């Protein structure tokens, strides 16, 4: 799974989405990744320049899965940017094995995998 770069200069901010109750979660795979592993769901506020107001405004919602240390390192997102939590849940459901493999065993670099 390739990591997706988070370009901080394109963001106004972000906030972490918390999952509280396992029994009532609408997004069970996202909740599992956050509660059982060291991931978090971030809601990104991408900035867009408005020529009407001559300032940057927040774009539509965007969600990614990242590791918990996203604040201390220049850590890339684990998933591509998704428009809704439902789309992020679907992406994580389809790619869960690859995401966990890369997280637990480290991502294989192209140089190592093509040498064998």
PDB file of C-alpha atoms in Angstrom, residues 4-113:
ATOM      1  CA  UNK A   4      -0.315   9.226   0.673  1.00  0.00           C
ATOM      2  CA  UNK A   5       1.523  12.476   1.468  1.00  0.00           C
ATOM      3  CA  UNK A   6      -0.324  15.004   3.630  1.00  0.00           C
ATOM      4  CA  UNK A   7       0.750  18.430   2.423  1.00  0.00           C
ATOM      5  CA  UNK A   8       0.273  20.716   5.401  1.00  0.00           C
ATOM      6  CA  UNK A   9       0.515  23.848   3.268  1.00  0.00           C
ATOM      7  CA  UNK A  10      -2.748  22.762   1.573  1.00  0.00           C
ATOM      8  CA  UNK A  11      -4.618  22.450   4.902  1.00  0.00           C
ATOM      9  CA  UNK A  12      -6.290  24.960   7.197  1.00  0.00           C
ATOM     10  CA  UNK A  13      -6.417  22.332   9.911  1.00  0.00           C
ATOM     11  CA  UNK A  14      -7.598  18.886  10.869  1.00  0.00           C
ATOM     12  CA  UNK A  15      -9.397  17.156  13.689  1.00  0.00           C
ATOM     13  CA  UNK A  16      -9.354  13.632  14.945  1.00  0.00           C
ATOM     14  CA  UNK A  17     -12.560  11.586  14.746  1.00  0.00           C
ATOM     15  CA  UNK A  18     -13.024   9.464  17.886  1.00  0.00           C
ATOM     16  CA  UNK A  19     -14.916   6.194  18.106  1.00  0.00           C
ATOM     17  CA  UNK A  20     -16.405   5.667  21.557  1.00  0.00           C
ATOM     18  CA  UNK A  21     -18.747   2.674  21.554  1.00  0.00           C
ATOM     19  CA  UNK A  22     -17.940  -0.593  19.799  1.00  0.00           C
ATOM     20  CA  UNK A  23     -21.552  -1.792  19.776  1.00  0.00           C
ATOM     21  CA  UNK A  24     -23.046   1.263  18.070  1.00  0.00           C
ATOM     22  CA  UNK A  25     -20.420   2.131  15.499  1.00  0.00           C
ATOM     23  CA  UNK A  26     -21.595   2.873  11.958  1.00  0.00           C
ATOM     24  CA  UNK A  27     -18.026   2.351  10.769  1.00  0.00           C
ATOM     25  CA  UNK A  28     -16.837  -0.907  12.375  1.00  0.00           C
ATOM     26  CA  UNK A  29     -13.607  -1.263  10.401  1.00  0.00           C
ATOM     27  CA  UNK A  30     -12.497   2.317  11.038  1.00  0.00           C
ATOM     28  CA  UNK A  31     -13.372   1.880  14.702  1.00  0.00           C
ATOM     29  CA  UNK A  32     -11.376  -1.351  14.875  1.00  0.00           C
ATOM     30  CA  UNK A  33      -8.326   0.238  13.228  1.00  0.00           C
ATOM     31  CA  UNK A  34      -8.440   3.103  15.746  1.00  0.00           C
ATOM     32  CA  UNK A  35      -9.223   1.138  18.902  1.00  0.00           C
ATOM     33  CA  UNK A  36      -7.245  -2.064  18.281  1.00  0.00           C
ATOM     34  CA  UNK A  37      -4.307  -0.639  16.336  1.00  0.00           C
ATOM     35  CA  UNK A  38      -2.414   2.642  16.378  1.00  0.00           C
ATOM     36  CA  UNK A  39      -4.471   4.497  13.744  1.00  0.00           C
ATOM     37  CA  UNK A  40      -6.721   7.535  13.783  1.00  0.00           C
ATOM     38  CA  UNK A  41      -9.239   9.029  11.387  1.00  0.00           C
ATOM     39  CA  UNK A  42      -8.562  12.650  10.488  1.00  0.00           C
ATOM     40  CA  UNK A  43     -11.079  15.075   9.082  1.00  0.00           C
ATOM     41  CA  UNK A  44      -9.058  17.462   6.931  1.00  0.00           C
ATOM     42  CA  UNK A  45      -9.982  21.040   6.198  1.00  0.00           C
ATOM     43  CA  UNK A  46      -8.367  21.756   2.872  1.00  0.00           C
ATOM     44  CA  UNK A  47      -7.929  25.401   2.008  1.00  0.00           C
ATOM     45  CA  UNK A  48      -9.214  26.966  -1.172  1.00  0.00           C
ATOM     46  CA  UNK A  49      -8.562  30.560  -2.165  1.00  0.00           C
ATOM     47  CA  UNK A  50     -11.736  32.582  -2.681  1.00  0.00           C
ATOM     48  CA  UNK A  51     -11.415  35.441  -5.136  1.00  0.00           C
ATOM     49  CA  UNK A  52     -14.689  36.878  -3.810  1.00  0.00           C
ATOM     50  CA  UNK A  53     -13.474  37.324  -0.223  1.00  0.00           C
ATOM     51  CA  UNK A  54      -9.736  37.440  -1.067  1.00  0.00           C
ATOM     52  CA  UNK A  55      -8.875  34.857   1.577  1.00  0.00           C
ATOM     53  CA  UNK A  56      -8.603  31.126   2.088  1.00  0.00           C
ATOM     54  CA  UNK A  57     -11.756  29.192   2.963  1.00  0.00           C
ATOM     55  CA  UNK A  58     -12.283  25.605   4.022  1.00  0.00           C
ATOM     56  CA  UNK A  59     -13.110  23.161   1.232  1.00  0.00           C
ATOM     57  CA  UNK A  60     -15.569  20.305   1.562  1.00  0.00           C
ATOM     58  CA  UNK A  61     -14.957  17.555   4.085  1.00  0.00           C
ATOM     59  CA  UNK A  62     -12.138  15.125   3.519  1.00  0.00           C
ATOM     60  CA  UNK A  63     -11.201  12.087   5.593  1.00  0.00           C
ATOM     61  CA  UNK A  64      -8.047   9.935   5.813  1.00  0.00           C
ATOM     62  CA  UNK A  65      -6.666   7.164   7.980  1.00  0.00           C
ATOM     63  CA  UNK A  66      -3.309   8.033   9.563  1.00  0.00           C
ATOM     64  CA  UNK A  67      -1.090   6.707  12.322  1.00  0.00           C
ATOM     65  CA  UNK A  68      -1.379   8.165  15.827  1.00  0.00           C
ATOM     66  CA  UNK A  69       1.982   9.949  15.525  1.00  0.00           C
ATOM     67  CA  UNK A  70       0.799  12.234  12.724  1.00  0.00           C
ATOM     68  CA  UNK A  71       1.366  15.260  15.013  1.00  0.00           C
ATOM     69  CA  UNK A  72       4.996  14.489  15.829  1.00  0.00           C
ATOM     70  CA  UNK A  73       6.253  13.246  12.475  1.00  0.00           C
ATOM     71  CA  UNK A  74       5.665  14.209   8.894  1.00  0.00           C
ATOM     72  CA  UNK A  75       3.677  10.989   8.653  1.00  0.00           C
ATOM     73  CA  UNK A  76       1.783  10.384   5.443  1.00  0.00           C
ATOM     74  CA  UNK A  77      -1.815   9.276   5.400  1.00  0.00           C
ATOM     75  CA  UNK A  78      -2.397   5.549   5.110  1.00  0.00           C
ATOM     76  CA  UNK A  79      -5.340   5.981   2.721  1.00  0.00           C
ATOM     77  CA  UNK A  80      -6.183   8.350  -0.086  1.00  0.00           C
ATOM     78  CA  UNK A  81      -8.449  11.282   0.782  1.00  0.00           C
ATOM     79  CA  UNK A  82     -12.125  10.255   0.834  1.00  0.00           C
ATOM     80  CA  UNK A  83     -15.123  12.608   0.659  1.00  0.00           C
ATOM     81  CA  UNK A  84     -17.149  10.841   3.360  1.00  0.00           C
ATOM     82  CA  UNK A  85     -16.582   8.524   6.302  1.00  0.00           C
ATOM     83  CA  UNK A  86     -18.643   5.898   4.467  1.00  0.00           C
ATOM     84  CA  UNK A  87     -16.223   5.967   1.511  1.00  0.00           C
ATOM     85  CA  UNK A  88     -13.256   5.747   3.883  1.00  0.00           C
ATOM     86  CA  UNK A  89     -14.903   2.792   5.646  1.00  0.00           C
ATOM     87  CA  UNK A  90     -15.386   1.099   2.261  1.00  0.00           C
ATOM     88  CA  UNK A  91     -11.743   1.712   1.279  1.00  0.00           C
ATOM     89  CA  UNK A  92     -10.451   0.365   4.599  1.00  0.00           C
ATOM     90  CA  UNK A  93     -12.746  -2.670   4.330  1.00  0.00           C
ATOM     91  CA  UNK A  94     -11.400  -3.519   0.872  1.00  0.00           C
ATOM     92  CA  UNK A  95      -7.721  -2.905   1.750  1.00  0.00           C
ATOM     93  CA  UNK A  96      -7.628  -3.919   5.406  1.00  0.00           C
ATOM     94  CA  UNK A  97      -5.168  -6.801   4.942  1.00  0.00           C
ATOM     95  CA  UNK A  98      -2.697  -4.632   3.013  1.00  0.00           C
ATOM     96  CA  UNK A  99      -2.976  -1.763   5.511  1.00  0.00           C
ATOM     97  CA  UNK A 100      -2.350  -4.041   8.492  1.00  0.00           C
ATOM     98  CA  UNK A 101       0.460  -5.916   6.727  1.00  0.00           C
ATOM     99  CA  UNK A 102       2.302  -2.666   5.992  1.00  0.00           C
ATOM    100  CA  UNK A 103       1.679  -1.414   9.529  1.00  0.00           C
ATOM    101  CA  UNK A 104       2.762  -4.598  11.315  1.00  0.00           C
ATOM    102  CA  UNK A 105       5.624  -5.699   9.061  1.00  0.00           C
ATOM    103  CA  UNK A 106       6.680  -2.450   7.383  1.00  0.00           C
ATOM    104  CA  UNK A 107       6.073  -1.449   3.791  1.00  0.00           C
ATOM    105  CA  UNK A 108       8.287  -3.148   1.245  1.00  0.00           C
ATOM    106  CA  UNK A 109      10.239  -0.665  -0.834  1.00  0.00           C
ATOM    107  CA  UNK A 110      10.236  -1.053  -4.598  1.00  0.00           C
ATOM    108  CA  UNK A 111      13.992  -1.673  -4.577  1.00  0.00           C
ATOM    109  CA  UNK A 112      13.729  -4.631  -2.197  1.00  0.00           C
ATOM    110  CA  UNK A 113      10.715  -6.228  -3.891  1.00  0.00           C
TER     111      UNK A 113
END
